[in-house]
XYZ file of C-alpha atoms in Angstrom:
196
model
C 64.943 91.852 -25.789
C 66.986 88.772 -26.654
C 68.969 87.174 -23.867
C 72.631 88.181 -24.064
C 75.377 85.589 -23.678
C 76.553 85.425 -20.012
C 80.242 85.638 -20.969
C 79.633 88.645 -23.177
C 77.491 90.300 -20.507
C 80.254 89.715 -17.925
C 82.864 91.192 -20.253
C 80.724 94.269 -20.928
C 80.032 94.843 -17.233
C 83.752 94.582 -16.427
C 84.547 97.074 -19.201
C 81.882 99.456 -17.856
C 83.285 99.068 -14.312
C 79.914 97.734 -13.112
C 80.816 94.413 -11.533
C 77.893 91.997 -11.146
C 76.854 90.773 -7.710
C 76.184 87.262 -6.465
C 72.758 86.705 -4.903
C 70.893 83.830 -3.281
C 67.926 84.105 -5.672
C 66.998 85.510 -9.070
C 64.920 88.246 -7.400
C 66.545 91.674 -8.029
C 65.653 92.793 -4.500
C 67.347 89.815 -2.808
C 70.336 90.420 -0.601
C 73.768 90.086 -2.186
C 76.234 87.599 -0.750
C 80.003 87.375 -1.005
C 79.962 83.644 -0.254
C 80.078 81.889 -3.624
C 79.042 78.613 -1.997
C 75.696 80.126 -0.896
C 75.089 82.176 -4.038
C 72.839 80.821 -6.774
C 72.708 83.709 -9.257
C 74.968 86.340 -10.792
C 73.064 89.589 -11.175
C 73.949 92.359 -13.625
C 72.730 95.909 -13.116
C 72.594 97.513 -16.551
C 70.286 96.210 -17.966
C 69.067 94.284 -14.948
C 69.305 90.564 -15.557
C 70.182 87.528 -13.480
C 71.886 84.291 -14.582
C 71.984 81.081 -12.543
C 75.568 80.301 -11.526
C 75.289 76.791 -12.941
C 74.637 78.167 -16.455
C 77.084 76.622 -18.941
C 79.104 79.184 -20.891
C 80.867 79.178 -24.261
C 84.223 78.757 -22.482
C 85.409 75.190 -23.147
C 87.881 73.366 -20.916
C 88.696 69.675 -21.435
C 85.949 69.431 -24.094
C 83.353 70.543 -21.533
C 81.514 73.845 -21.096
C 82.600 75.706 -17.955
C 79.790 77.009 -15.756
C 79.329 80.665 -14.821
C 80.315 80.018 -11.173
C 83.775 78.797 -12.272
C 84.206 81.765 -14.628
C 83.220 84.268 -11.921
C 85.482 82.516 -9.384
C 88.449 82.696 -11.802
C 87.765 86.404 -12.362
C 87.588 87.096 -8.616
C 90.908 85.278 -8.111
C 92.650 86.867 -11.111
C 95.371 88.516 -9.008
C 96.025 85.459 -6.834
C 99.007 83.142 -7.346
C 98.329 79.707 -8.854
C 98.803 77.687 -5.615
C 96.449 80.039 -3.741
C 93.902 79.825 -6.587
C 93.964 76.012 -6.484
C 93.667 75.993 -2.678
C 90.729 78.435 -2.829
C 89.015 76.304 -5.495
C 89.393 73.162 -3.341
C 88.061 75.002 -0.307
C 85.046 76.291 -2.253
C 84.398 72.804 -3.679
C 84.336 71.407 -0.129
C 81.806 74.084 0.900
C 79.681 73.354 -2.168
C 79.813 69.609 -1.491
C 78.611 70.106 2.090
C 75.812 72.411 0.873
C 74.241 70.375 -1.945
C 76.850 67.962 -3.303
C 76.087 68.701 -6.970
C 77.806 72.023 -7.657
C 81.527 72.238 -8.208
C 83.973 74.921 -9.303
C 86.085 73.775 -12.209
C 89.760 74.461 -11.641
C 91.096 76.118 -14.809
C 94.699 75.411 -15.739
C 97.087 78.346 -15.929
C 96.856 78.915 -19.696
C 93.052 78.721 -19.741
C 92.751 81.052 -16.770
C 95.172 83.548 -18.292
C 93.338 83.448 -21.626
C 89.966 83.938 -19.908
C 91.155 86.891 -17.815
C 92.804 88.535 -20.829
C 89.565 88.176 -22.823
C 87.350 89.424 -19.976
C 89.563 92.481 -19.465
C 89.243 93.293 -23.159
C 92.968 92.963 -23.831
C 92.253 90.401 -26.564
C 89.339 90.134 -28.968
C 89.344 86.362 -29.316
C 90.101 83.320 -27.247
C 90.934 79.820 -28.382
C 88.852 78.426 -25.504
C 85.660 80.388 -26.240
C 83.299 79.036 -28.891
C 81.900 81.630 -31.266
C 78.300 82.785 -31.044
C 75.802 81.417 -33.583
C 75.730 84.819 -35.296
C 79.548 84.704 -35.600
C 79.370 81.239 -37.175
C 76.843 82.320 -39.797
C 78.880 85.437 -40.579
C 82.001 83.314 -41.054
C 80.123 80.919 -43.353
C 78.822 83.860 -45.428
C 82.338 85.283 -45.731
C 83.673 81.905 -46.894
C 80.974 81.630 -49.567
C 81.591 85.212 -50.710
C 85.342 84.626 -51.016
C 84.848 81.356 -52.859
C 86.556 79.333 -50.130
C 83.444 77.256 -49.487
C 80.145 76.618 -51.229
C 78.852 78.809 -54.015
C 79.923 78.366 -57.645
C 82.887 76.102 -58.337
C 85.950 77.800 -59.781
C 88.714 76.703 -62.158
C 91.858 75.533 -60.340
C 94.698 78.050 -60.133
C 96.897 76.268 -62.684
C 94.152 76.288 -65.336
C 93.102 73.317 -67.452
C 96.676 72.388 -68.393
C 98.015 72.241 -64.845
C 100.960 69.912 -64.404
C 99.783 66.429 -63.443
C 96.330 67.720 -62.585
C 97.395 68.493 -59.002
C 95.710 71.269 -57.098
C 97.478 73.163 -54.355
C 95.684 74.004 -51.145
C 95.069 77.801 -51.116
C 96.384 78.113 -47.553
C 99.559 76.248 -48.515
C 99.936 78.398 -51.637
C 99.695 81.517 -49.474
C 102.500 80.188 -47.273
C 104.634 79.352 -50.318
C 104.068 82.859 -51.728
C 105.400 84.348 -48.479
C 108.589 82.290 -48.487
C 111.896 83.672 -49.654
C 113.216 82.255 -52.933
C 116.506 80.446 -52.522
C 119.222 79.946 -55.114
C 122.371 77.922 -55.252
C 125.778 79.278 -54.235
C 126.847 80.291 -57.737
C 123.629 82.208 -58.426
C 124.007 84.100 -55.180
C 127.660 85.007 -55.858
C 127.474 85.788 -59.592
C 123.849 86.667 -60.114
C 121.434 85.275 -62.642
C 122.602 85.634 -66.240
C 119.954 86.454 -68.797
C 119.345 83.729 -71.341
């Protein structure tokens, strides 16, 4: 069985109401701990699998992958006010520094934390802070080739061979222009357009 993405596994376990547990080793029989400073692994029950808490995830904050410990900490503190969340993160960082000095919980800003919690709860299907999986990237590339947006056989520009000035209009911009309301001058609005 291929290893499932830790973020996706966490989201699925939350949806199934089977919260993972933090343990002090990867052994499934090890004792769970509530102290995130002592914990080293996040263990899921169905199917049974354990991830190290320092595993980088697809969640990106400040151009850096956020580790699983920070994601789990943000989820545990989802109902806590921002000042209490920041204070708890500083307290945990002090405990981690006294333990080994290398681990640290990344403090997520309000918007990132809100986006993460919304995505983990399943209230949104996408997040601007979560990179897509490799399979998602290849599916997107295939869709672009199929639609003619990228790669594949070149097409004739929209205006045809005799397009004015040889300019091509960006398809996204053309879509925006097509959605805009046509405006007329004052006289056309008041009197209507006369047939010619």
